[in-house]
mmCIF file of C-alpha atoms in Angstrom:
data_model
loop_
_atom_site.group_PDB
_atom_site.id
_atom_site.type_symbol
_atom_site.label_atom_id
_atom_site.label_comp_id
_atom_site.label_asym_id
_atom_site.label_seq_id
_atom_site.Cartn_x
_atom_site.Cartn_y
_atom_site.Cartn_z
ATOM 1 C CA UNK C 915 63.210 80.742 5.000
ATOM 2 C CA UNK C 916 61.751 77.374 2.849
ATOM 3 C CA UNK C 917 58.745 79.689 1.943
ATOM 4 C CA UNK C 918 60.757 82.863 1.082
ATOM 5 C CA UNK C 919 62.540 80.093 -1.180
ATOM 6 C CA UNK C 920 59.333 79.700 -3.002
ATOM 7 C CA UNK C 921 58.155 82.958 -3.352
ATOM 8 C CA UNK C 922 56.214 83.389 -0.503
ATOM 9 C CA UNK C 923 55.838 86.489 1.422
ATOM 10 C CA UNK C 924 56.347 85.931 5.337
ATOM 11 C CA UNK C 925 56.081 87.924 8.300
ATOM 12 C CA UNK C 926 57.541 86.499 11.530
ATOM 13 C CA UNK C 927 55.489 87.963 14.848
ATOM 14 C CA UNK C 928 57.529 86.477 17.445
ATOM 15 C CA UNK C 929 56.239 86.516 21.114
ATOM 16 C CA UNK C 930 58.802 86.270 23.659
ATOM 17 C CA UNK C 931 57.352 85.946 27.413
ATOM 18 C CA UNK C 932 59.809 86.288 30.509
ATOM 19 C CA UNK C 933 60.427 87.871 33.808
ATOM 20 C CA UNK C 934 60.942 91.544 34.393
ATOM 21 C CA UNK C 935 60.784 94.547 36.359
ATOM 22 C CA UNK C 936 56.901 95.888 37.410
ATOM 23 C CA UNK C 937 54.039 94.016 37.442
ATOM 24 C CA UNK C 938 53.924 93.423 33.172
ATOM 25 C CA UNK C 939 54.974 95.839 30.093
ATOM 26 C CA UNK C 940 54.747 95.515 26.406
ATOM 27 C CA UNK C 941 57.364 96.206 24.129
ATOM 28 C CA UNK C 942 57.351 96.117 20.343
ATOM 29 C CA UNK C 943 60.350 95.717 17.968
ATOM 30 C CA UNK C 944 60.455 95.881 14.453
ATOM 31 C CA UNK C 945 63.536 94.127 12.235
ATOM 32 C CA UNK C 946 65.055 92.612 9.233
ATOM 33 C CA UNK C 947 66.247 88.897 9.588
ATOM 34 C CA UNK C 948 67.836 87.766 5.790
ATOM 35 C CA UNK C 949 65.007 89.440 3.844
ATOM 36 C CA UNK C 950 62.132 88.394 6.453
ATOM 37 C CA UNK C 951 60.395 90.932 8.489
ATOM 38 C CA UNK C 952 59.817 90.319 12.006
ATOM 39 C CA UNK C 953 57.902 91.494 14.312
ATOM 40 C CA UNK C 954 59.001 91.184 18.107
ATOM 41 C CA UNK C 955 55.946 91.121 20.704
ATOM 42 C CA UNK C 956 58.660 91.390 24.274
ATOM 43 C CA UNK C 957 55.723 90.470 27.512
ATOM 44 C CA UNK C 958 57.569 90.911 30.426
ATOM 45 C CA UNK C 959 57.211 91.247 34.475
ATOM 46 C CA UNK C 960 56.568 90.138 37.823
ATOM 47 C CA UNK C 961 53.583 88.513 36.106
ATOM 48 C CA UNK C 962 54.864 87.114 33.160
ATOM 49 C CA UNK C 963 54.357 83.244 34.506
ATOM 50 C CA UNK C 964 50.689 84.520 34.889
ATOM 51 C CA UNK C 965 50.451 86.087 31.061
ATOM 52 C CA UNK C 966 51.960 82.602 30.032
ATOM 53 C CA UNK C 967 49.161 80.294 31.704
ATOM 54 C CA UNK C 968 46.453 82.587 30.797
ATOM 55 C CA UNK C 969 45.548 82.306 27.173
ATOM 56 C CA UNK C 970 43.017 85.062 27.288
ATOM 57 C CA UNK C 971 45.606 87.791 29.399
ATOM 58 C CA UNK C 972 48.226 86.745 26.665
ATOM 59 C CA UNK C 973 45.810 86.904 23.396
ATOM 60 C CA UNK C 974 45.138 90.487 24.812
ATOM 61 C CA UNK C 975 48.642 91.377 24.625
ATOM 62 C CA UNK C 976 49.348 89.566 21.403
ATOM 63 C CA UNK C 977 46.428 92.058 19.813
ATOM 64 C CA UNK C 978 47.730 94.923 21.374
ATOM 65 C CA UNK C 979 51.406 94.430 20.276
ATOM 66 C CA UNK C 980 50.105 93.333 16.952
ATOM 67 C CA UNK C 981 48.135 97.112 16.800
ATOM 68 C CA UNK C 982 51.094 98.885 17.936
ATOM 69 C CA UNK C 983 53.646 97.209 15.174
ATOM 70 C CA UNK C 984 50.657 98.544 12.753
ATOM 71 C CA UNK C 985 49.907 94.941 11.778
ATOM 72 C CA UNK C 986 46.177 94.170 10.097
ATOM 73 C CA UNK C 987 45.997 90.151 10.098
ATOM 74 C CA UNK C 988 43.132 90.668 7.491
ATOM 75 C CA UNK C 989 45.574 91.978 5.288
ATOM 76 C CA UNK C 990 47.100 88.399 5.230
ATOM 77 C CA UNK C 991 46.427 85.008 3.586
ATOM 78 C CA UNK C 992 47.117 82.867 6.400
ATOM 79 C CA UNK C 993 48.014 82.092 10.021
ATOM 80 C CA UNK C 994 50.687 79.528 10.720
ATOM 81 C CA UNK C 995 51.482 78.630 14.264
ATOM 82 C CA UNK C 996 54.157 76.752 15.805
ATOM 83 C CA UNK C 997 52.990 73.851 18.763
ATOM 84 C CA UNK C 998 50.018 74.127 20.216
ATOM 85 C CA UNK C 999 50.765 75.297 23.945
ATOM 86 C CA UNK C 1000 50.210 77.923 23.237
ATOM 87 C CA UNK C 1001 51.062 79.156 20.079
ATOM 88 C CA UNK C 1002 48.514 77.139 18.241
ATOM 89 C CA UNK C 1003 45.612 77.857 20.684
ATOM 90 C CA UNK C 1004 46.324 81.489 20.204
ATOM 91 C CA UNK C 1005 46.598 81.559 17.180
ATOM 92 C CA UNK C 1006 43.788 80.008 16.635
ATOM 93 C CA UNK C 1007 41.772 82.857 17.791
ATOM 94 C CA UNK C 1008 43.290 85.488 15.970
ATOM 95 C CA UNK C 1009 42.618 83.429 12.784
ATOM 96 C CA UNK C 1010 38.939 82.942 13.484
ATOM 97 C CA UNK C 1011 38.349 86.815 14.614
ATOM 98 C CA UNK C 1012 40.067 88.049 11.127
ATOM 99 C CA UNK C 1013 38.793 85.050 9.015
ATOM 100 C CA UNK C 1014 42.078 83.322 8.004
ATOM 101 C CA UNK C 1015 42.943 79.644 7.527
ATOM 102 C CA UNK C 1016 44.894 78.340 10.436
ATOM 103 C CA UNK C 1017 47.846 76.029 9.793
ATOM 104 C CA UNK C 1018 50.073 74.316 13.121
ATOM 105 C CA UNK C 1019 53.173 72.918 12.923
ATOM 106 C CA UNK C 1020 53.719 70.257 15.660
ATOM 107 C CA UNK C 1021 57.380 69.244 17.194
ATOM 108 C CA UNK C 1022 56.183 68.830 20.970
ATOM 109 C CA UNK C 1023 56.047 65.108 22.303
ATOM 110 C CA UNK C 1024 54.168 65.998 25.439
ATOM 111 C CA UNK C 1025 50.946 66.415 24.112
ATOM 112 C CA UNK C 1026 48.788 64.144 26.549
ATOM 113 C CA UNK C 1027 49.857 65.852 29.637
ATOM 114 C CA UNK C 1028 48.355 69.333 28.101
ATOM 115 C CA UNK C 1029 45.519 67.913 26.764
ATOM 116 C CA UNK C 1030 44.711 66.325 30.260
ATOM 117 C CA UNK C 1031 46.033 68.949 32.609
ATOM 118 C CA UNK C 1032 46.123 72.318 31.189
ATOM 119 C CA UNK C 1033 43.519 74.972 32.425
ATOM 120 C CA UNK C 1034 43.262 76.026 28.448
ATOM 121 C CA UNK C 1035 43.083 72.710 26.498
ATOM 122 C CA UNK C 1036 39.774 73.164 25.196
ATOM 123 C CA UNK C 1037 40.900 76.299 22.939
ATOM 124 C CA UNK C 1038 43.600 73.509 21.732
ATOM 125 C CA UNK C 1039 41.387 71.122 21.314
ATOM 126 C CA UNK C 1040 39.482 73.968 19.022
ATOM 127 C CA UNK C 1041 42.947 74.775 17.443
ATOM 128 C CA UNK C 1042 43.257 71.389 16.326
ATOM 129 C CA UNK C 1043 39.806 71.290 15.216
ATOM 130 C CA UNK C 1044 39.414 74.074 13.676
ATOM 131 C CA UNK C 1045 42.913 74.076 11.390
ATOM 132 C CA UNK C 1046 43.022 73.323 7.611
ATOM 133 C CA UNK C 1047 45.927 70.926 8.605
ATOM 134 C CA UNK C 1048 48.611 69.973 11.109
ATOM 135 C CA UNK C 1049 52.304 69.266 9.844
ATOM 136 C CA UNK C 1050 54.188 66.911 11.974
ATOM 137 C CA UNK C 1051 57.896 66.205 11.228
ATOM 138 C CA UNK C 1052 57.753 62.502 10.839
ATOM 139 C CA UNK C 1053 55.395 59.866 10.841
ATOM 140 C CA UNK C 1054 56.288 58.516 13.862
ATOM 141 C CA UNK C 1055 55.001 62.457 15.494
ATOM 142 C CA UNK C 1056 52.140 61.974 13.552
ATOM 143 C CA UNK C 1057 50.757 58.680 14.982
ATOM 144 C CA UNK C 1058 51.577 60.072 18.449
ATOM 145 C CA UNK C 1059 49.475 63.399 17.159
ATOM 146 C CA UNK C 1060 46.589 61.425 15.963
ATOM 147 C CA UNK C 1061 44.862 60.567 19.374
ATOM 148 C CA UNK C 1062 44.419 64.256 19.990
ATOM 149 C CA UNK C 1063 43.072 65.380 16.159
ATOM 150 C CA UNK C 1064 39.070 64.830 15.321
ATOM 151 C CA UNK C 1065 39.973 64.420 11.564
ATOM 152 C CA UNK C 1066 43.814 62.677 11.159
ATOM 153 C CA UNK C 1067 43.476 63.598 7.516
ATOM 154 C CA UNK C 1068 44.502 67.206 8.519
ATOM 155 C CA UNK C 1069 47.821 65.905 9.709
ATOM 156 C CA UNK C 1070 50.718 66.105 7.113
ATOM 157 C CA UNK C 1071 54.488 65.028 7.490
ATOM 158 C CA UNK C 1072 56.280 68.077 6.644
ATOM 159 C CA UNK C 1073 60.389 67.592 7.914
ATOM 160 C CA UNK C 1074 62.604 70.032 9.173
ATOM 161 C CA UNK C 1075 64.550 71.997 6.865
ATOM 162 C CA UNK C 1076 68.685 70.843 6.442
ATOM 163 C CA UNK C 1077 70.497 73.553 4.723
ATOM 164 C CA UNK C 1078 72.063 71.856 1.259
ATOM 165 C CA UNK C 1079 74.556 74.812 1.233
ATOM 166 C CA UNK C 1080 76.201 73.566 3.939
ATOM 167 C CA UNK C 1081 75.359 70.333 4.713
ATOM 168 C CA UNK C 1082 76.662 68.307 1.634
ATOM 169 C CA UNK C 1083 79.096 65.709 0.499
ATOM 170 C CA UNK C 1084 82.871 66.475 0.506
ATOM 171 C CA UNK C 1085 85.430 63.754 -0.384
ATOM 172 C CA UNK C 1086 87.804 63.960 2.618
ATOM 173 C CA UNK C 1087 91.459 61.779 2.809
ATOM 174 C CA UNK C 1088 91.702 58.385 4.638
ATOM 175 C CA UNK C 1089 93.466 59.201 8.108
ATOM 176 C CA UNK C 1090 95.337 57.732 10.025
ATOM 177 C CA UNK C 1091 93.074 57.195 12.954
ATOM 178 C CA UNK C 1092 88.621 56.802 12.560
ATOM 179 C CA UNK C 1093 86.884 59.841 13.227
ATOM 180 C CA UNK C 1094 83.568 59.954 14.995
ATOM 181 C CA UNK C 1095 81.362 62.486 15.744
ATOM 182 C CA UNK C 1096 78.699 63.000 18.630
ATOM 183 C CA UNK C 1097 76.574 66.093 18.210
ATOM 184 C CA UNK C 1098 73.661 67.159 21.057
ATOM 185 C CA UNK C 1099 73.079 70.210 23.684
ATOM 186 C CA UNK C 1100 74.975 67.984 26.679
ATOM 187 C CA UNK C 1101 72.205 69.279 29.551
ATOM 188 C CA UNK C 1102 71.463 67.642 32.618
ATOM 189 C CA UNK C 1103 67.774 67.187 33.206
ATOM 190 C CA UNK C 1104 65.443 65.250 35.324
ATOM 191 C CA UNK C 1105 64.109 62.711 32.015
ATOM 192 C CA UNK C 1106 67.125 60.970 30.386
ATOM 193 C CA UNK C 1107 66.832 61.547 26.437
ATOM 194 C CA UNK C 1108 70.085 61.741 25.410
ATOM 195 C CA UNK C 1109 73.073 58.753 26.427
ATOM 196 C CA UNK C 1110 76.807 60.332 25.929
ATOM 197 C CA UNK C 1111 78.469 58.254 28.438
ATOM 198 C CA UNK C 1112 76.753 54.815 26.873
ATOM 199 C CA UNK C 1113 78.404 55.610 23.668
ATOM 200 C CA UNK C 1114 81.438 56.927 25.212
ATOM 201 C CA UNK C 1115 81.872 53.502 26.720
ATOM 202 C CA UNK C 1116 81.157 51.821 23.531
ATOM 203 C CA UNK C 1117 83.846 53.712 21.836
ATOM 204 C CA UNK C 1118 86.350 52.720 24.304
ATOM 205 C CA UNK C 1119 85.148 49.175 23.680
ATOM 206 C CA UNK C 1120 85.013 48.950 20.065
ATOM 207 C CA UNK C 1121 88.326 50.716 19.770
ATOM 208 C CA UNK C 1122 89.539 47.301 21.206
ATOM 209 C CA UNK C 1123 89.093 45.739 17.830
ATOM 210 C CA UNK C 1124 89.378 48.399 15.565
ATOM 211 C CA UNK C 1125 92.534 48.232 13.222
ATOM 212 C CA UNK C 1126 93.411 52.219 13.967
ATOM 213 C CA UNK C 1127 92.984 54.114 16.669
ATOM 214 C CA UNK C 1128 89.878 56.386 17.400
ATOM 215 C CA UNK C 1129 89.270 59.920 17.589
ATOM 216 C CA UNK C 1130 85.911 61.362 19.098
ATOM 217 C CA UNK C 1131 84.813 64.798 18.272
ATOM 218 C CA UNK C 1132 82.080 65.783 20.385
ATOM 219 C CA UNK C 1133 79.974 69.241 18.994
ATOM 220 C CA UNK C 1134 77.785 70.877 21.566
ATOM 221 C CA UNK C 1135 77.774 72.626 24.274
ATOM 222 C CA UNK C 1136 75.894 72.108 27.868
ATOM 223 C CA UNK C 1137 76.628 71.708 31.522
ATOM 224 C CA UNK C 1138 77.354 68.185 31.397
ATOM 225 C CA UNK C 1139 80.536 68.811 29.408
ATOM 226 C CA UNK C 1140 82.938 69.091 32.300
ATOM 227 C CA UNK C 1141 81.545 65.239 33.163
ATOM 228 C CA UNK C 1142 81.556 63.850 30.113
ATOM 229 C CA UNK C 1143 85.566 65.102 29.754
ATOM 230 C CA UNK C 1144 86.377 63.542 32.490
ATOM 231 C CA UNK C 1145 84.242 60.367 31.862
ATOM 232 C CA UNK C 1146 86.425 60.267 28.247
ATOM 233 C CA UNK C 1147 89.820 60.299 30.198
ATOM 234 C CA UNK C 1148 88.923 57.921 32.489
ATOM 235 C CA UNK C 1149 87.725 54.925 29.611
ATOM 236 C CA UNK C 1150 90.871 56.132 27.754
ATOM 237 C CA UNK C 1151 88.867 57.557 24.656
ATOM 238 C CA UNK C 1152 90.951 60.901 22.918
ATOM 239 C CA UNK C 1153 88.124 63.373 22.589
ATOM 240 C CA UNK C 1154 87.600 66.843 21.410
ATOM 241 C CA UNK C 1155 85.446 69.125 22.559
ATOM 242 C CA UNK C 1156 84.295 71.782 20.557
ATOM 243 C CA UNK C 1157 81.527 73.692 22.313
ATOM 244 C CA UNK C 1158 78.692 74.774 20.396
ATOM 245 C CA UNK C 1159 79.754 75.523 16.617
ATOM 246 C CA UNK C 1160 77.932 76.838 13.701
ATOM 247 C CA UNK C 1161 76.629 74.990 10.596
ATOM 248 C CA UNK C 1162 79.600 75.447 8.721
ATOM 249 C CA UNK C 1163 82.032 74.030 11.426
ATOM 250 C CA UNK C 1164 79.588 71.067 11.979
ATOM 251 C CA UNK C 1165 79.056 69.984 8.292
ATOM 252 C CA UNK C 1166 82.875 70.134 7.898
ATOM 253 C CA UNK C 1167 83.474 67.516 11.073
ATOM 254 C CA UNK C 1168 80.110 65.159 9.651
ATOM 255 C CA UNK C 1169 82.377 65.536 6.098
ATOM 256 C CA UNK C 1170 85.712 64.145 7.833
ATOM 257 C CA UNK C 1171 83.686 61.477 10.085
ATOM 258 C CA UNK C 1172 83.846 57.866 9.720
ATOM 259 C CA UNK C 1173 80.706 57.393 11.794
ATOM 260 C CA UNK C 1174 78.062 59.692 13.620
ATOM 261 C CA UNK C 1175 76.842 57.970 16.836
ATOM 262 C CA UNK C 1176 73.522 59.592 18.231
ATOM 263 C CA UNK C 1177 72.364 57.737 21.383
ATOM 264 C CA UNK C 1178 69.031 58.992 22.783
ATOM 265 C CA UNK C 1179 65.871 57.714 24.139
ATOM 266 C CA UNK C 1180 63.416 59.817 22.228
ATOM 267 C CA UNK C 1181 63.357 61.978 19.313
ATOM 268 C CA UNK C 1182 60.470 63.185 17.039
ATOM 269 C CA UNK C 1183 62.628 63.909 13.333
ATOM 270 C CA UNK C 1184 66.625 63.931 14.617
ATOM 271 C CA UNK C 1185 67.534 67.149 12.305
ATOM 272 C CA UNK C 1186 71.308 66.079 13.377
ATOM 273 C CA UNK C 1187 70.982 62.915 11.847
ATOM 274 C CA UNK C 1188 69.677 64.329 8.881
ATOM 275 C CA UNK C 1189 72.635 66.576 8.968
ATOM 276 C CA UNK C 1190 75.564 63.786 8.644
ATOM 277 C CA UNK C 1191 73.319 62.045 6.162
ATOM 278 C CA UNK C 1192 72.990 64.870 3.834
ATOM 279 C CA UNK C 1193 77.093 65.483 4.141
ATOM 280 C CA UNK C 1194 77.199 61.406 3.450
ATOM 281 C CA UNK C 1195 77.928 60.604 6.986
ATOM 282 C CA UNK C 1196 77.030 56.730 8.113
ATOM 283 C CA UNK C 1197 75.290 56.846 11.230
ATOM 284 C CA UNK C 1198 74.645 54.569 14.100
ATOM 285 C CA UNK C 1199 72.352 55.644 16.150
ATOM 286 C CA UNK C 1200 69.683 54.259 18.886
ATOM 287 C CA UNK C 1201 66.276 52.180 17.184
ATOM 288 C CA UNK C 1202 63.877 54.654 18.731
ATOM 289 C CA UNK C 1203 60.802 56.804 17.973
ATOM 290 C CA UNK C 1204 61.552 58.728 14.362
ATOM 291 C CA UNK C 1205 64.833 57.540 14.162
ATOM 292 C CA UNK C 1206 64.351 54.437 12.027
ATOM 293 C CA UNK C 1207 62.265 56.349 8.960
ATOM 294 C CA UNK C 1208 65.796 58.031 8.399
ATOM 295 C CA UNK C 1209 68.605 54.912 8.897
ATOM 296 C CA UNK C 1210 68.592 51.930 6.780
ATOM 297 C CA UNK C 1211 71.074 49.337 5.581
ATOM 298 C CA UNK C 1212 73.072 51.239 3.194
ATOM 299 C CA UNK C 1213 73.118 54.684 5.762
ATOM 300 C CA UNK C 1214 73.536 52.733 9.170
ATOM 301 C CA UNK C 1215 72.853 50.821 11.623
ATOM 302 C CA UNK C 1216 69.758 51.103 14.448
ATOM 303 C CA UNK C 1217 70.758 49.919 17.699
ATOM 304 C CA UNK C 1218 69.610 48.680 21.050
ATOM 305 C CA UNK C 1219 70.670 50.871 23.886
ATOM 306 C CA UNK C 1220 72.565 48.489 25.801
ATOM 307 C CA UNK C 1221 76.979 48.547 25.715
ATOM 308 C CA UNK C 1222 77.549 45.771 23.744
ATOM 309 C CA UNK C 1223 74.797 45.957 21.191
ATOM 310 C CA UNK C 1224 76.134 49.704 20.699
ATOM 311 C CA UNK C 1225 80.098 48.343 20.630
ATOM 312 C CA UNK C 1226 79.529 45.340 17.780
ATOM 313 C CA UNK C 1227 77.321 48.076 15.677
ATOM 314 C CA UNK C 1228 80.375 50.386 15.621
ATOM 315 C CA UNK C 1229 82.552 47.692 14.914
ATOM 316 C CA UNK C 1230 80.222 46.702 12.288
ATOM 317 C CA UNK C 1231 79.618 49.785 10.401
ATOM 318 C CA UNK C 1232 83.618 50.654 10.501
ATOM 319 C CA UNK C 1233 83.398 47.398 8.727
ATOM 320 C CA UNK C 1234 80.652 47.879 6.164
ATOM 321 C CA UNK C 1235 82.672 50.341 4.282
ATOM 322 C CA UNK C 1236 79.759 52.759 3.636
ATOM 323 C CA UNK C 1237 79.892 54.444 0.122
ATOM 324 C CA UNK C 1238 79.801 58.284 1.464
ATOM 325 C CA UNK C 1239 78.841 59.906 -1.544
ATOM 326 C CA UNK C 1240 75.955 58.065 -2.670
ATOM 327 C CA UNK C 1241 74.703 58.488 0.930
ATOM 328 C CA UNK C 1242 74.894 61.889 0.374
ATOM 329 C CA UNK C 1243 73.167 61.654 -2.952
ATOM 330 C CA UNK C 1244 70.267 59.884 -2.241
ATOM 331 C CA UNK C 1245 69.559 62.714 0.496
ATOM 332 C CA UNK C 1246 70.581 65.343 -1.372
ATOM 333 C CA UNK C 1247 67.113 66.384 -2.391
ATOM 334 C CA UNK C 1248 65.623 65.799 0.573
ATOM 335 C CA UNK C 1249 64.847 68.277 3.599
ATOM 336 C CA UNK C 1250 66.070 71.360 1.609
ATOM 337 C CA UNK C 1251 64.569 74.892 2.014
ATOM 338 C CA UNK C 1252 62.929 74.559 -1.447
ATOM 339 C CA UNK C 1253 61.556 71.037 -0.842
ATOM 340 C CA UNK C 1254 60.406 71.721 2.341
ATOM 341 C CA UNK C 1255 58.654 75.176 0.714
ATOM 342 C CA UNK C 1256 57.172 73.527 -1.568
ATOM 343 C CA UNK C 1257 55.496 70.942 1.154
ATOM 344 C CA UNK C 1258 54.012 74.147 2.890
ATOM 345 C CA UNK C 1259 52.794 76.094 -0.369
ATOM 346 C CA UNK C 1260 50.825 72.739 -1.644
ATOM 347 C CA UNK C 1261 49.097 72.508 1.850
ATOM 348 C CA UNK C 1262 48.072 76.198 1.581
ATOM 349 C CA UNK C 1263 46.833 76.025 -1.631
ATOM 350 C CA UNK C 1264 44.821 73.017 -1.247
#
């Protein structure tokens, strides 16, 4: 979408790989997604874990779809992949055999273990060799990219896109109680990242010596939603749970919000505190990884993850009396589909 913003003629070939009946079939699917064609390369069977692993079995079926959806790569300008396992090794080949520039775009954090333990990490150690440049969401992604790229001068902060149609300021009424806002997919998983019930807690704490009484919206949905309501009841903190909304729905709870906590323990950009920040939202939020290249004094506050380091820094930012809208303006042309268009169109061009 931020290169159709700019004029730039895309085709999306997406490759979905995933269990199915008989040992492995090929489907192709041709649609229309807002003015975008797409292309749909659908792997499936018994084998499919197989086809995944194996970078030459799935560059065979990634030529084959490609020939059945009538595509011709040489009829392109360039090839842009997304992560390297194993989008960007693949693509990497079918670059080189029709003689196109090859551009990756890196969000994955777990980029030692491949490059140490996959069977294929020499074709991405060719990928990364071998493309004009590598965009990286934040600077704090690209230092963690740079052990693994010959050249680091290929590597190019490009963020993730924030819709400005929808994520913007909107003056909204003092109320009668503060309104905060958590916002994550709520997932249990074996490697903590994300910390609802540390902020929970610090809600519960901080409303202890807050002037009006708090109300936490929490936006997202997950299996460890039935725990976290019942962790909210029992530390006395009125929260609403909304499930998994759209854009719209979320911009209009950042616009109403007093504060957006995010607690986590890694994140590589934080495209949901980008979100509140755009819609003027002051955030508090853990000091980790990417997170402080988007919170500074006049936005928020960075913060330990520990309960009372996370209870004063609520307290304290209820306190600072944020100015919302020029929040909101001093992100306003930042992270855009035409900003972030324009990022990709200089790189190609160059």
């Amino acid at each position: 979408k931020a290169l159709k913003k700019v004029n730039v003629d895309v085709t999306v070939v997406h490759v979905l790989i995933e269990n199915g009946s008989g040992l492995s079939k090929n489907e192709v699917t041709g649609f229309d997604l807002e003015g975008i064609p797409v292309v749909r390369i659908d792997i499936s069977g018994l084998l499919w874990k197989l086809t995944y692993t194996i970078y030459p079995i799935q560059l065979r079926f990634i030529r084959k779809g490609l020939k059945k959806a009538g595509i011709n790569l040489k009829d392109f300008d360039v090839v842009h992949s997304h992560v390297i396992h194993p989008a960007g090794a693949i693509g990497n080949r079918l670059a080189r055999e029709n003689g196109l520039p090859h551009f990756i775009s890196e969000h994955w954090s777990n980029l030692a273990y491949y490059f140490d333990k996959n069977l294929y990490k020499s074709w991405g150690k060719q990928a990364y060799a071998e493309a004009k440049n590598i965009f990286v969401v934040s600077d704090f992604l690209r230092t963690k990219t740079a052990e693994f790229v010959p050249d680091v001068a290929k590597l190019k902060v490009v963020p993730n896109v924030v819709p400005t149609d929808e994520f913007k300021f909107k003056p909204a009424p003092i109320g009668s109680s503060y309104h905060f806002v958590m916002a994550a997919k709520w997932n249990k998983s074996k490697r903590v990242i994300k910390r609802p019930k540390l902020l929970i807690k610090a809600v519960a704490e901080a409303a202890k010596e807050l002037d009006k009484p708090v109300i936490l919206s929490v936006m997202g949905d997950g299996d460890r939603v039935p725990e976290l309501k019942r962790f909210c009841e029992q530390n006395d903190v009125h929260a609403q749970f909304y499930g998994f909304v759209d854009k719209k729905m979320m911009a209009a709870q950042f616009q109403k919000a007093d504060l957006f906590l995010h607690g986590s323990e890694y994140e590589t950009f934080s495209v949901v505190i980008a979100e509140a920040l755009k819609c003027g939202t002051p955030v508090v939020a853990s000091n980790v990884c990417a997170i402080p290249e988007l919170i500074n004094d006049s936005n928020g506050i960075l913060v330990e993850n520990k309960l009372t380091p996370w209870k004063n820094a609520i307290v304290q930012a209820i306190q600072n009396k944020y100015d919302k809208k020029t929040i909101a303006e001093s992100y306003k042309n930042r992270f855009g589909y035409e900003e972030v268009g324009e990022m990709l169109l200089k790189a190609y061009r160059s």
